[in-house]
């Protein structure tokens, strides 16, 4: 197949490119050529998706069997690309997010859950908001037609740029007493970017359409299993000190960022790890063992991968201050 990746050089886009090349497909990537180098073997077209001139240069005289959009953040930009590609592509796969669901993370969601109210024709350069992903979905369907929408759960694996799993690996590798959030039996639902990409390409090869909540099964892992996998991968002597949600919240520890992946069992958070991937699993989504992803990520970090990691979520640094952690451990 001839496949166009809008993005294609960073984390999930890179995973798509690697998997597509491994399957023998011909891959064109379209990105600014700024954040990461494109993989050898792809045809790299550099440009800005917000520039109509760059988009016209990309599509001029070209047609693809499938388009995969891993970089769409603004409905206006998705609408523009969808209009240009409508008669130039046989399939469109759009990477959305569970953020598009109106009830997430407060309540469990599935493929039939309502999405945020955001029009597909809002103007360009909107300030960041979770609802924009819902607007991007509408922009695609309005301007391209039936497509595969993949509502992404929490991605982990090698080349993760934000650094949630890398932060835990680095912290646990230092050993000693480690602040562990909540309780070991608290659930997690994580997906390796490589598994996500393989599923997305399966859909493209079948030209499948519809909505797919693309993450691991509800309660497929626990926080205890996750931290144990980090300890095993790093060979650490870390001792986990499990600390209740109530204690952490009272100490003003910020969920999700100071202790990455920590979502307290509290109002407003009950749906965090309760996005149901039934439609994706029925369509063939395969999830590798969590320990494999953790081990592979540690190997990547140790081989120079830390240069790719920001250890930030937008403008917020990840990780708890060591002195704050120490105070809680000794409290």
Short mmCIF file of C-alpha atoms in Angstrom, two decimals:
data_model
loop_
_atom_site.label_atom_id
_atom_site.label_comp_id
_atom_site.label_asym_id
_atom_site.label_seq_id
_atom_site.Cartn_x
_atom_site.Cartn_y
_atom_site.Cartn_z
CA UNK A 1 0.00 0.00 0.00
CA UNK A 2 0.93 3.63 -0.44
CA UNK A 3 0.46 5.24 2.98
CA UNK A 4 0.61 8.90 3.96
CA UNK A 5 1.42 9.71 7.59
CA UNK A 6 0.52 13.20 8.74
CA UNK A 7 3.25 13.34 11.35
CA UNK A 8 5.30 10.18 11.23
CA UNK A 9 8.55 11.05 13.00
CA UNK A 10 7.70 11.22 16.71
CA UNK A 11 6.52 8.43 19.10
CA UNK A 12 3.20 7.15 17.74
CA UNK A 13 3.86 8.46 14.23
CA UNK A 14 7.28 6.84 14.31
CA UNK A 15 5.69 3.57 15.47
CA UNK A 16 3.29 3.73 12.51
CA UNK A 17 6.15 4.38 10.08
CA UNK A 18 8.26 1.53 11.47
CA UNK A 19 5.36 -0.95 11.38
CA UNK A 20 4.27 0.10 7.87
CA UNK A 21 7.81 -0.27 6.52
CA UNK A 22 8.14 -3.67 8.20
CA UNK A 23 4.96 -4.77 6.40
CA UNK A 24 6.41 -3.72 3.05
CA UNK A 25 4.24 -0.64 2.52
CA UNK A 26 5.48 2.52 0.82
CA UNK A 27 5.38 5.37 3.32
CA UNK A 28 5.26 9.13 2.85
CA UNK A 29 5.58 11.30 5.94
CA UNK A 30 4.51 14.92 6.17
CA UNK A 31 5.82 16.97 9.07
CA UNK A 32 7.87 20.07 9.74
CA UNK A 33 11.13 18.15 10.08
CA UNK A 34 11.80 19.84 13.40
CA UNK A 35 11.17 17.50 16.35
CA UNK A 36 12.67 14.22 15.12
CA UNK A 37 14.37 12.78 12.05
CA UNK A 38 12.20 10.67 9.77
CA UNK A 39 12.96 6.96 9.66
CA UNK A 40 15.18 5.69 6.85
CA UNK A 41 13.04 4.20 4.13
CA UNK A 42 10.22 6.74 4.14
CA UNK A 43 9.69 9.50 1.62
CA UNK A 44 9.84 12.56 3.85
CA UNK A 45 7.96 15.66 2.72
CA UNK A 46 8.57 18.57 5.06
CA UNK A 47 5.97 21.25 5.49
CA UNK A 48 3.48 22.78 7.90
CA UNK A 49 -0.04 21.36 7.91
CA UNK A 50 -1.38 24.84 8.71
CA UNK A 51 0.02 26.12 5.38
CA UNK A 52 -2.30 25.62 2.42
CA UNK A 53 0.66 26.03 0.04
CA UNK A 54 2.55 23.24 1.81
CA UNK A 55 -0.48 20.96 1.68
CA UNK A 56 -1.02 21.60 -2.01
CA UNK A 57 2.66 20.81 -2.63
CA UNK A 58 2.21 17.55 -0.73
CA UNK A 59 -0.84 16.32 -2.62
CA UNK A 60 -0.08 17.65 -6.11
CA UNK A 61 -0.36 14.72 -8.51
CA UNK A 62 -0.41 12.18 -5.68
CA UNK A 63 -2.77 9.55 -4.36
CA UNK A 64 -2.50 7.18 -1.39
CA UNK A 65 -4.31 4.02 -0.43
CA UNK A 66 -4.52 5.22 3.16
CA UNK A 67 -3.87 8.29 5.28
CA UNK A 68 -3.06 8.13 8.98
CA UNK A 69 -3.30 11.39 10.90
CA UNK A 70 -1.36 11.35 14.17
CA UNK A 71 -0.88 15.13 14.37
CA UNK A 72 -4.36 16.65 14.09
CA UNK A 73 -5.04 19.00 17.01
CA UNK A 74 -7.13 21.80 15.48
CA UNK A 75 -10.48 21.16 13.72
CA UNK A 76 -9.69 23.79 11.09
CA UNK A 77 -6.46 22.03 10.11
CA UNK A 78 -8.07 18.60 10.04
CA UNK A 79 -10.91 19.94 7.87
CA UNK A 80 -8.45 21.45 5.39
CA UNK A 81 -6.44 18.24 5.08
CA UNK A 82 -9.58 16.11 4.83
CA UNK A 83 -10.95 18.20 1.95
CA UNK A 84 -7.68 17.97 0.02
CA UNK A 85 -7.34 14.23 0.60
CA UNK A 86 -10.98 13.24 0.07
CA UNK A 87 -10.38 12.28 -3.58
CA UNK A 88 -6.75 11.28 -3.09
CA UNK A 89 -7.02 8.56 -0.43
CA UNK A 90 -9.04 5.41 -0.02
CA UNK A 91 -8.95 5.32 3.77
CA UNK A 92 -8.45 7.86 6.57
CA UNK A 93 -7.43 6.84 10.06
CA UNK A 94 -7.51 9.62 12.65
CA UNK A 95 -5.80 9.35 16.02
CA UNK A 96 -8.15 11.02 18.48
CA UNK A 97 -8.15 10.60 22.25
CA UNK A 98 -10.32 9.55 25.15
CA UNK A 99 -10.22 13.28 25.92
CA UNK A 100 -12.83 13.68 23.18
CA UNK A 101 -15.47 12.01 25.37
CA UNK A 102 -17.53 14.45 27.38
CA UNK A 103 -17.69 12.24 30.49
CA UNK A 104 -14.00 11.28 30.65
CA UNK A 105 -12.21 11.10 33.11
CA UNK A 106 -15.06 11.50 35.58
CA UNK A 107 -17.02 8.47 34.31
CA UNK A 108 -16.38 5.26 32.35
CA UNK A 109 -16.70 5.61 28.56
CA UNK A 110 -16.98 3.37 25.54
CA UNK A 111 -17.28 3.78 21.78
CA UNK A 112 -20.92 4.89 22.09
CA UNK A 113 -20.28 7.57 24.72
CA UNK A 114 -21.08 11.18 23.80
CA UNK A 115 -18.22 13.43 22.79
CA UNK A 116 -17.67 17.06 23.70
CA UNK A 117 -19.67 19.70 21.88
CA UNK A 118 -17.15 21.26 19.54
CA UNK A 119 -17.97 22.16 15.96
CA UNK A 120 -15.86 20.88 13.12
CA UNK A 121 -15.67 24.32 11.51
CA UNK A 122 -14.23 26.41 14.35
CA UNK A 123 -11.51 28.83 13.30
CA UNK A 124 -7.79 28.13 13.36
CA UNK A 125 -5.39 28.46 16.32
CA UNK A 126 -7.85 27.69 19.09
CA UNK A 127 -6.38 27.63 22.64
CA UNK A 128 -5.72 24.11 23.88
CA UNK A 129 -8.84 22.27 25.08
CA UNK A 130 -9.81 18.61 25.27
CA UNK A 131 -12.96 19.37 23.31
CA UNK A 132 -10.90 20.20 20.22
CA UNK A 133 -10.31 16.50 19.58
CA UNK A 134 -14.08 16.04 19.27
CA UNK A 135 -14.13 18.94 16.85
CA UNK A 136 -11.35 17.31 14.84
CA UNK A 137 -13.41 14.14 14.57
CA UNK A 138 -16.38 16.10 13.24
CA UNK A 139 -14.18 18.03 10.83
CA UNK A 140 -12.89 14.76 9.39
CA UNK A 141 -16.30 13.13 8.99
CA UNK A 142 -17.82 16.30 7.52
CA UNK A 143 -15.06 16.80 4.95
CA UNK A 144 -13.78 13.31 4.15
CA UNK A 145 -16.66 10.98 4.94
CA UNK A 146 -16.57 7.65 6.78
CA UNK A 147 -13.24 7.11 8.52
CA UNK A 148 -11.59 5.15 11.31
CA UNK A 149 -11.46 7.18 14.52
CA UNK A 150 -9.14 5.76 17.15
CA UNK A 151 -9.72 7.23 20.60
CA UNK A 152 -6.33 6.73 22.14
CA UNK A 153 -5.78 5.75 25.76
CA UNK A 154 -2.53 6.31 27.67
CA UNK A 155 0.40 5.52 25.38
CA UNK A 156 3.68 4.16 26.68
CA UNK A 157 6.73 2.51 25.15
CA UNK A 158 10.08 3.36 23.60
CA UNK A 159 10.38 6.91 22.22
CA UNK A 160 7.75 8.32 24.60
CA UNK A 161 8.47 12.08 24.57
CA UNK A 162 6.46 13.19 27.61
CA UNK A 163 8.21 10.87 30.01
CA UNK A 164 5.62 9.29 32.32
CA UNK A 165 7.02 5.75 32.17
CA UNK A 166 10.61 7.03 31.82
CA UNK A 167 10.19 9.10 34.99
CA UNK A 168 9.13 6.03 36.97
CA UNK A 169 11.95 3.95 35.52
CA UNK A 170 14.52 6.59 36.40
CA UNK A 171 13.13 7.06 39.91
CA UNK A 172 12.95 3.35 40.68
CA UNK A 173 16.41 2.77 39.22
CA UNK A 174 17.82 5.07 41.93
CA UNK A 175 16.51 2.58 44.49
CA UNK A 176 15.73 3.08 48.14
CA UNK A 177 12.30 3.84 49.51
CA UNK A 178 9.96 4.99 46.74
CA UNK A 179 6.65 6.81 47.27
CA UNK A 180 4.00 4.59 45.67
CA UNK A 181 0.60 6.21 45.09
CA UNK A 182 -2.71 4.77 46.27
CA UNK A 183 -2.80 0.99 46.61
CA UNK A 184 -1.06 -1.77 44.64
CA UNK A 185 -4.39 -3.19 43.46
CA UNK A 186 -5.53 0.10 41.89
CA UNK A 187 -6.13 -0.41 38.15
CA UNK A 188 -4.24 0.88 35.14
CA UNK A 189 -5.02 0.60 31.44
CA UNK A 190 -2.00 1.32 29.22
CA UNK A 191 -1.17 0.66 25.57
CA UNK A 192 2.18 0.33 23.84
CA UNK A 193 2.45 2.74 20.91
CA UNK A 194 3.67 -0.15 18.76
CA UNK A 195 0.47 -2.12 19.45
CA UNK A 196 -1.63 0.95 18.68
CA UNK A 197 0.14 1.46 15.36
CA UNK A 198 -0.18 -2.20 14.37
CA UNK A 199 -3.93 -2.06 15.00
CA UNK A 200 -4.31 1.21 13.12
CA UNK A 201 -2.57 -0.31 10.10
CA UNK A 202 -4.75 -3.40 10.32
CA UNK A 203 -7.76 -1.10 9.99
CA UNK A 204 -6.16 0.73 7.06
CA UNK A 205 -5.42 -2.51 5.24
CA UNK A 206 -9.07 -3.53 5.62
CA UNK A 207 -10.37 0.00 4.99
CA UNK A 208 -12.38 -0.37 8.17
CA UNK A 209 -14.34 2.60 9.46
CA UNK A 210 -15.99 3.45 12.76
CA UNK A 211 -14.95 4.45 16.26
CA UNK A 212 -12.46 2.39 18.24
CA UNK A 213 -11.47 3.09 21.84
CA UNK A 214 -7.87 1.97 21.50
CA UNK A 215 -6.33 1.01 24.81
CA UNK A 216 -5.88 -2.05 27.00
CA UNK A 217 -8.81 -3.76 28.68
CA UNK A 218 -10.24 -2.25 31.84
CA UNK A 219 -8.33 -3.57 34.86
CA UNK A 220 -5.76 -5.24 32.59
CA UNK A 221 -2.99 -4.12 34.94
CA UNK A 222 -2.52 -2.62 38.38
CA UNK A 223 -0.26 0.05 39.80
CA UNK A 224 1.52 -2.64 41.78
CA UNK A 225 2.21 -4.68 38.65
CA UNK A 226 3.43 -1.58 36.86
CA UNK A 227 5.89 -0.59 39.59
CA UNK A 228 7.04 -4.20 39.99
CA UNK A 229 7.78 -4.31 36.25
CA UNK A 230 9.82 -1.12 36.55
CA UNK A 231 11.79 -2.59 39.44
CA UNK A 232 12.45 -5.82 37.54
CA UNK A 233 13.49 -4.02 34.35
CA UNK A 234 15.97 -1.77 36.14
CA UNK A 235 17.31 -4.39 38.55
CA UNK A 236 16.63 -1.98 41.39
CA UNK A 237 16.42 -2.65 45.12
CA UNK A 238 13.57 -0.12 45.45
CA UNK A 239 11.16 -0.53 48.35
CA UNK A 240 7.66 0.75 47.60
CA UNK A 241 5.99 2.74 50.36
CA UNK A 242 2.29 2.67 49.49
CA UNK A 243 0.62 5.92 50.48
CA UNK A 244 -3.13 6.50 50.40
CA UNK A 245 -4.82 8.86 47.99
CA UNK A 246 -6.14 10.83 50.95
CA UNK A 247 -2.64 11.37 52.36
CA UNK A 248 -1.24 12.43 49.00
CA UNK A 249 -4.10 14.82 48.27
CA UNK A 250 -3.84 16.34 51.76
CA UNK A 251 -0.13 16.95 51.06
CA UNK A 252 -1.11 18.70 47.80
CA UNK A 253 0.57 16.16 45.58
CA UNK A 254 -0.74 16.83 42.08
CA UNK A 255 -2.31 13.76 40.47
CA UNK A 256 -0.98 12.72 37.07
CA UNK A 257 2.05 15.04 37.06
CA UNK A 258 3.89 14.88 40.39
CA UNK A 259 3.39 11.12 40.47
CA UNK A 260 2.83 10.25 36.79
CA UNK A 261 -0.10 7.92 36.03
CA UNK A 262 -1.54 8.41 39.51
CA UNK A 263 -5.29 9.02 39.31
CA UNK A 264 -6.85 9.04 42.79
CA UNK A 265 -9.93 6.97 43.46
CA UNK A 266 -12.02 10.09 43.92
CA UNK A 267 -14.79 12.11 42.30
CA UNK A 268 -13.70 13.44 38.94
CA UNK A 269 -11.26 10.58 38.33
CA UNK A 270 -13.35 7.39 38.40
CA UNK A 271 -13.33 6.95 34.63
CA UNK A 272 -9.60 7.48 34.09
CA UNK A 273 -8.78 3.80 33.64
CA UNK A 274 -12.30 2.79 32.59
CA UNK A 275 -12.35 3.40 28.85
CA UNK A 276 -13.79 0.22 27.33
CA UNK A 277 -11.90 -0.99 24.21
CA UNK A 278 -14.48 -3.65 23.29
CA UNK A 279 -14.86 -2.43 19.69
CA UNK A 280 -11.10 -2.38 19.15
CA UNK A 281 -10.56 -5.80 20.72
CA UNK A 282 -13.34 -7.22 18.56
CA UNK A 283 -11.58 -5.74 15.51
CA UNK A 284 -8.29 -7.44 16.40
CA UNK A 285 -6.39 -5.13 18.78
CA UNK A 286 -3.53 -7.03 20.42
CA UNK A 287 -1.89 -5.81 23.64
CA UNK A 288 1.57 -7.13 24.52
CA UNK A 289 2.49 -7.87 28.16
CA UNK A 290 3.11 -4.75 30.23
CA UNK A 291 6.46 -6.10 31.44
CA UNK A 292 7.68 -6.32 27.83
CA UNK A 293 6.87 -2.67 27.17
CA UNK A 294 8.51 -1.56 30.41
CA UNK A 295 11.65 -3.59 29.71
CA UNK A 296 11.92 -2.32 26.14
CA UNK A 297 11.50 1.27 27.32
CA UNK A 298 14.27 0.88 29.90
CA UNK A 299 16.58 -0.57 27.23
CA UNK A 300 15.81 2.39 24.98
CA UNK A 301 16.45 4.91 27.77
CA UNK A 302 19.77 3.29 28.63
CA UNK A 303 20.84 3.38 24.98
CA UNK A 304 20.45 7.16 24.70
CA UNK A 305 16.69 7.58 24.65
CA UNK A 306 16.63 10.19 27.43
CA UNK A 307 17.65 12.80 24.86
CA UNK A 308 14.15 12.45 23.38
CA UNK A 309 12.28 12.82 26.68
CA UNK A 310 10.95 16.19 27.85
CA UNK A 311 9.77 15.01 31.29
CA UNK A 312 7.03 17.59 30.93
CA UNK A 313 3.29 17.61 30.30
CA UNK A 314 2.73 20.75 28.26
CA UNK A 315 4.34 23.39 30.51
CA UNK A 316 4.27 21.34 33.72
CA UNK A 317 7.38 19.39 34.78
CA UNK A 318 6.81 15.74 35.64
CA UNK A 319 7.81 14.26 38.97
CA UNK A 320 7.70 15.00 42.65
CA UNK A 321 10.43 17.09 44.25
CA UNK A 322 12.83 14.76 46.10
CA UNK A 323 12.49 16.73 49.34
CA UNK A 324 8.70 16.56 49.15
CA UNK A 325 8.88 12.82 48.54
CA UNK A 326 11.29 12.42 51.46
CA UNK A 327 8.96 14.31 53.79
CA UNK A 328 6.04 12.07 52.85
CA UNK A 329 8.13 8.92 53.22
CA UNK A 330 9.19 10.01 56.70
CA UNK A 331 5.77 11.25 57.73
#
